[in-house]
C-alpha cells in the first residue's frame, strides 16, 4: 500500500485494455477516479459494474470503454442512461460489447472472485431469456441433489477502484453505511485503488463489524474529499438527487454532453 | 375528492400489502405503493431494498434503491451479496413488487430491450434484481401503467419469469413459489385465472369501461365472471400519498418521486 495522488494512482494502476471495476452501490461511487481515467485518455477498457450509473455513462460517452459487464443500466428513479443507450443502439462514440447479468449473478461472481473460486453457483435465471444472450450463464446439476443451478464465472478485475469514508495512516480503509459489493470487488481484484474522504491518525472507537479493508489488500490510497459526488458519502454529504435528475437533459444529446464534460471534467 | 389514475393505481397496489409481509421493493411505482401501505394500514410491514437495507422506514421516497435515507431508517444494512443470497434466495421474502416496460398475458416481464437484443430500438436498463426476485419471493405483485405498447401479445425479451410463455412453465421448471398473483394498473386489477394462469380483469377502477381496458391491451383481454368495481381512494389514503410525494419533491430539490 502506498499513498498516491489521484493522478499517480490512475497512471500507475489503470492501463489501456484493462478490466476495471469501479464499484459502490448507489453510495460511495468513485466519480473523482472515473473522471481522472477519462482525463488521462484511457482506451479499450472493459468496464465492470452492477449499476453503470452516471459515472459509466460519462466514461462510455467519452470513449474509454470497449466492453461493459453490468446488471442494471439506468439512471435510478429517473430513466435512461443516454450515453450508454447511444453506444448500444448506434455505436457512438464506438461500438460497445455488452455482457449482461442479473444483480444476484454479479454479486455472486464478485464473491467467487474474492474467494479465489473459478465460478459462482446460485439459484437464478430460471425461465429468463438472459442465458440465451450471454454464453457465460450456464446451468449445472448439484452433485448432491441434482437440482439445476445457475453458474457464472468469477469476476477478477485487473483493478478495482472504490471510494471510502476514511483511511488511517497505515492505509487501512473503513467503509460504513450501504457497503454494497466493495469488499468483494477489492478482494477479487489483482490491484485495488481506494479514494477516501479523509485520512485519520487511527479509526478510534468504531463499531467492531464495520467493513475494514486491511492495508495489505489495497495497492494505493488516495485522499480525494468529495470524491463520490454527485453520489454520496454516508456521514459526510448526501446524494445530489437534483443532479441525477438534471443529468437526463445534460446527457440526452451528444453535443450538449460533450460540452458539459469539457467544462466540468476535462478542465 | 378527485384523484388521478396513477393515484388510484398506487392506492390499489398498496392495499394488497399487509402487516405480515416481508416485501422486496423495486424503485418507482412499487416503492410508492409499499411506503403508502406502511404509512396507512400496514405499519408493521417489513420493506427490503436491494441495496441491503432491511426493515427500512424512509420519510421520503428514495430516488434510487440506495439513497442514504434508506440506510439511516433501516433496522440494519447488509452487504449486497448477502441480501441476494441469504434474504432473497434463502426464501425470507413473502412478496416481491415489480414493474416493467412490457408485460404479457402470463405476467412475464420485459425490462431489457424493445426490438432485437443485438440491435435494439430501445435499450432498457435490464434485470437488476428482478430476474431472481420473480422466482424467489413467495408471490409477486406487479404495478404498471396500462397501454397497448406495454401490454403486449409477445414480449420482445423475457427478463423476469411470470407464468412462462405457456402459462405452466413454473411447474415445469420445478419452481415452487407462486409467481405473479396480482397486476394493478391505472385502469383495473388483473389476476391469473386458476387453470390457465392467464391474467383476467377482476376489478375495474371507478369510471373505467371494459372497452378502455380492451383498447389498451395488446392481447384479447378476458374478464372474470364477476368483475368488481375498485373502491376509490379514501381521503386519508390520498392525503398520506400526496404528503409523501410533496416531502419527496422538496427533499430531491425537483419534481422527483412522482411515481
Short mmCIF file of C-alpha atoms in Angstrom, two decimals, chain A residues 25-27 50-51 70-81 84-85 88-90 98-105 107-111 120-131 133-134 150 176-181 184 211 232 234-235 238-245, chain B residues 27-28 50-53 62-72 77-82 84-86 88-90 111-112 117-129 131-132 135-136 155-161 165 169 173-177 251-257:
data_model
loop_
_atom_site.label_atom_id
_atom_site.label_comp_id
_atom_site.label_asym_id
_atom_site.label_seq_id
_atom_site.Cartn_x
_atom_site.Cartn_y
_atom_site.Cartn_z
CA UNK A 25 -23.91 0.52 -4.91
CA UNK A 26 -25.51 3.98 -5.37
CA UNK A 27 -23.48 5.01 -2.29
CA UNK A 50 -23.50 -3.81 -11.30
CA UNK A 51 -25.17 -0.44 -11.93
CA UNK A 70 -23.30 -5.00 -15.93
CA UNK A 71 -26.67 -5.92 -14.47
CA UNK A 72 -28.76 -2.70 -14.40
CA UNK A 73 -28.00 0.20 -16.74
CA UNK A 74 -30.35 3.03 -15.87
CA UNK A 75 -30.39 6.40 -14.12
CA UNK A 76 -32.04 5.30 -10.85
CA UNK A 77 -35.54 6.70 -10.43
CA UNK A 78 -35.06 8.95 -13.48
CA UNK A 79 -34.87 6.79 -16.63
CA UNK A 80 -32.27 6.07 -19.28
CA UNK A 81 -28.51 6.42 -19.34
CA UNK A 84 -24.96 4.01 -22.67
CA UNK A 85 -28.04 3.72 -24.89
CA UNK A 88 -25.56 0.16 -27.65
CA UNK A 89 -28.21 1.41 -30.10
CA UNK A 90 -25.99 3.41 -32.51
CA UNK A 98 -22.08 -5.93 -23.55
CA UNK A 99 -22.06 -8.87 -21.13
CA UNK A 100 -25.34 -8.71 -19.27
CA UNK A 101 -26.24 -10.33 -15.96
CA UNK A 102 -28.73 -10.03 -13.11
CA UNK A 103 -27.73 -8.43 -9.80
CA UNK A 104 -27.74 -11.79 -8.00
CA UNK A 105 -25.29 -13.15 -10.58
CA UNK A 107 -22.89 -10.16 -6.62
CA UNK A 108 -22.19 -13.89 -6.56
CA UNK A 109 -19.47 -13.54 -9.21
CA UNK A 110 -17.64 -10.90 -7.14
CA UNK A 111 -17.90 -13.15 -4.06
CA UNK A 120 -20.26 -18.98 -8.61
CA UNK A 121 -23.32 -21.18 -8.18
CA UNK A 122 -26.73 -19.85 -7.29
CA UNK A 123 -30.44 -20.44 -7.91
CA UNK A 124 -31.06 -17.99 -10.69
CA UNK A 125 -32.01 -17.10 -14.26
CA UNK A 126 -34.85 -19.63 -14.24
CA UNK A 127 -37.21 -19.01 -17.14
CA UNK A 128 -35.37 -15.86 -18.26
CA UNK A 129 -34.10 -15.14 -21.80
CA UNK A 130 -30.78 -13.84 -20.41
CA UNK A 131 -28.94 -17.20 -20.67
CA UNK A 133 -27.82 -13.88 -24.96
CA UNK A 134 -24.94 -14.40 -22.50
CA UNK A 150 -27.06 -21.29 -12.49
CA UNK A 176 -19.85 2.41 6.61
CA UNK A 177 -23.49 2.64 5.51
CA UNK A 178 -24.62 0.85 2.35
CA UNK A 179 -21.49 -1.25 1.84
CA UNK A 180 -22.59 -2.80 -1.46
CA UNK A 181 -20.07 -5.15 -3.09
CA UNK A 184 -15.79 -8.39 -2.58
CA UNK A 211 -16.17 -3.01 6.92
CA UNK A 232 -22.78 10.38 -1.59
CA UNK A 234 -22.66 8.46 4.47
CA UNK A 235 -21.74 10.76 7.35
CA UNK A 238 -25.89 13.30 0.83
CA UNK A 239 -26.77 12.15 -2.68
CA UNK A 240 -27.29 15.03 -5.10
CA UNK A 241 -30.63 13.77 -6.39
CA UNK A 242 -31.26 17.06 -8.21
CA UNK A 243 -28.13 16.45 -10.29
CA UNK A 244 -29.22 12.90 -11.13
CA UNK A 245 -32.49 14.41 -12.39
CA UNK B 27 -37.87 1.53 -7.35
CA UNK B 28 -40.57 3.83 -8.79
CA UNK B 50 -31.73 -4.50 -2.86
CA UNK B 51 -29.08 -2.10 -1.52
CA UNK B 52 -29.22 -4.29 1.60
CA UNK B 53 -31.42 -2.08 3.76
CA UNK B 62 -35.88 7.31 -2.34
CA UNK B 63 -34.90 8.33 -5.88
CA UNK B 64 -32.55 5.34 -6.08
CA UNK B 65 -32.61 1.97 -4.30
CA UNK B 66 -29.58 3.11 -2.30
CA UNK B 67 -30.40 6.61 -1.04
CA UNK B 68 -28.92 7.41 2.38
CA UNK B 69 -32.46 7.80 3.73
CA UNK B 70 -32.98 4.03 3.36
CA UNK B 71 -29.87 3.15 5.36
CA UNK B 72 -30.48 5.76 8.06
CA UNK B 77 -27.96 -2.78 6.42
CA UNK B 78 -26.30 -5.86 4.96
CA UNK B 79 -23.88 -6.25 2.02
CA UNK B 80 -25.40 -6.64 -1.45
CA UNK B 81 -24.24 -10.26 -1.95
CA UNK B 82 -25.90 -11.11 1.37
CA UNK B 84 -29.47 -11.63 -2.63
CA UNK B 85 -28.11 -14.87 -1.17
CA UNK B 86 -29.43 -15.11 2.39
CA UNK B 88 -33.90 -13.31 -1.26
CA UNK B 89 -32.58 -16.72 -2.37
CA UNK B 90 -32.88 -18.01 1.20
CA UNK B 111 -37.15 -4.74 -18.74
CA UNK B 112 -34.25 -5.44 -21.14
CA UNK B 117 -31.40 -7.82 -28.47
CA UNK B 118 -28.31 -7.32 -30.65
CA UNK B 119 -29.65 -4.21 -32.39
CA UNK B 120 -32.29 -2.81 -30.05
CA UNK B 121 -34.67 0.01 -30.90
CA UNK B 122 -34.66 0.92 -27.22
CA UNK B 123 -32.08 -0.34 -24.80
CA UNK B 124 -33.79 -0.57 -21.37
CA UNK B 125 -31.90 -0.82 -18.03
CA UNK B 126 -32.08 -4.61 -17.76
CA UNK B 127 -32.79 -7.06 -14.96
CA UNK B 128 -31.23 -5.57 -11.87
CA UNK B 129 -32.63 -7.75 -9.12
CA UNK B 131 -34.93 -11.95 -12.58
CA UNK B 132 -34.32 -13.66 -9.23
CA UNK B 135 -38.76 -16.70 -8.76
CA UNK B 136 -37.52 -16.44 -5.15
CA UNK B 155 -42.58 -9.83 -25.25
CA UNK B 156 -39.50 -8.67 -27.15
CA UNK B 157 -37.43 -10.22 -24.34
CA UNK B 158 -38.39 -12.21 -21.26
CA UNK B 159 -36.35 -10.74 -18.40
CA UNK B 160 -38.37 -12.00 -15.42
CA UNK B 161 -40.50 -15.12 -15.41
CA UNK B 165 -44.85 -18.47 -22.34
CA UNK B 169 -43.63 -23.00 -17.06
CA UNK B 173 -39.09 -25.75 -14.11
CA UNK B 174 -39.74 -27.01 -10.57
CA UNK B 175 -40.32 -23.54 -9.17
CA UNK B 176 -42.43 -23.73 -6.01
CA UNK B 177 -43.15 -20.06 -5.41
CA UNK B 251 -36.11 16.59 -0.49
CA UNK B 252 -34.93 15.89 -4.04
CA UNK B 253 -34.82 19.55 -4.99
CA UNK B 254 -37.05 18.97 -8.02
CA UNK B 255 -40.25 17.20 -9.00
CA UNK B 256 -38.78 13.81 -8.17
CA UNK B 257 -40.56 10.76 -6.85
#
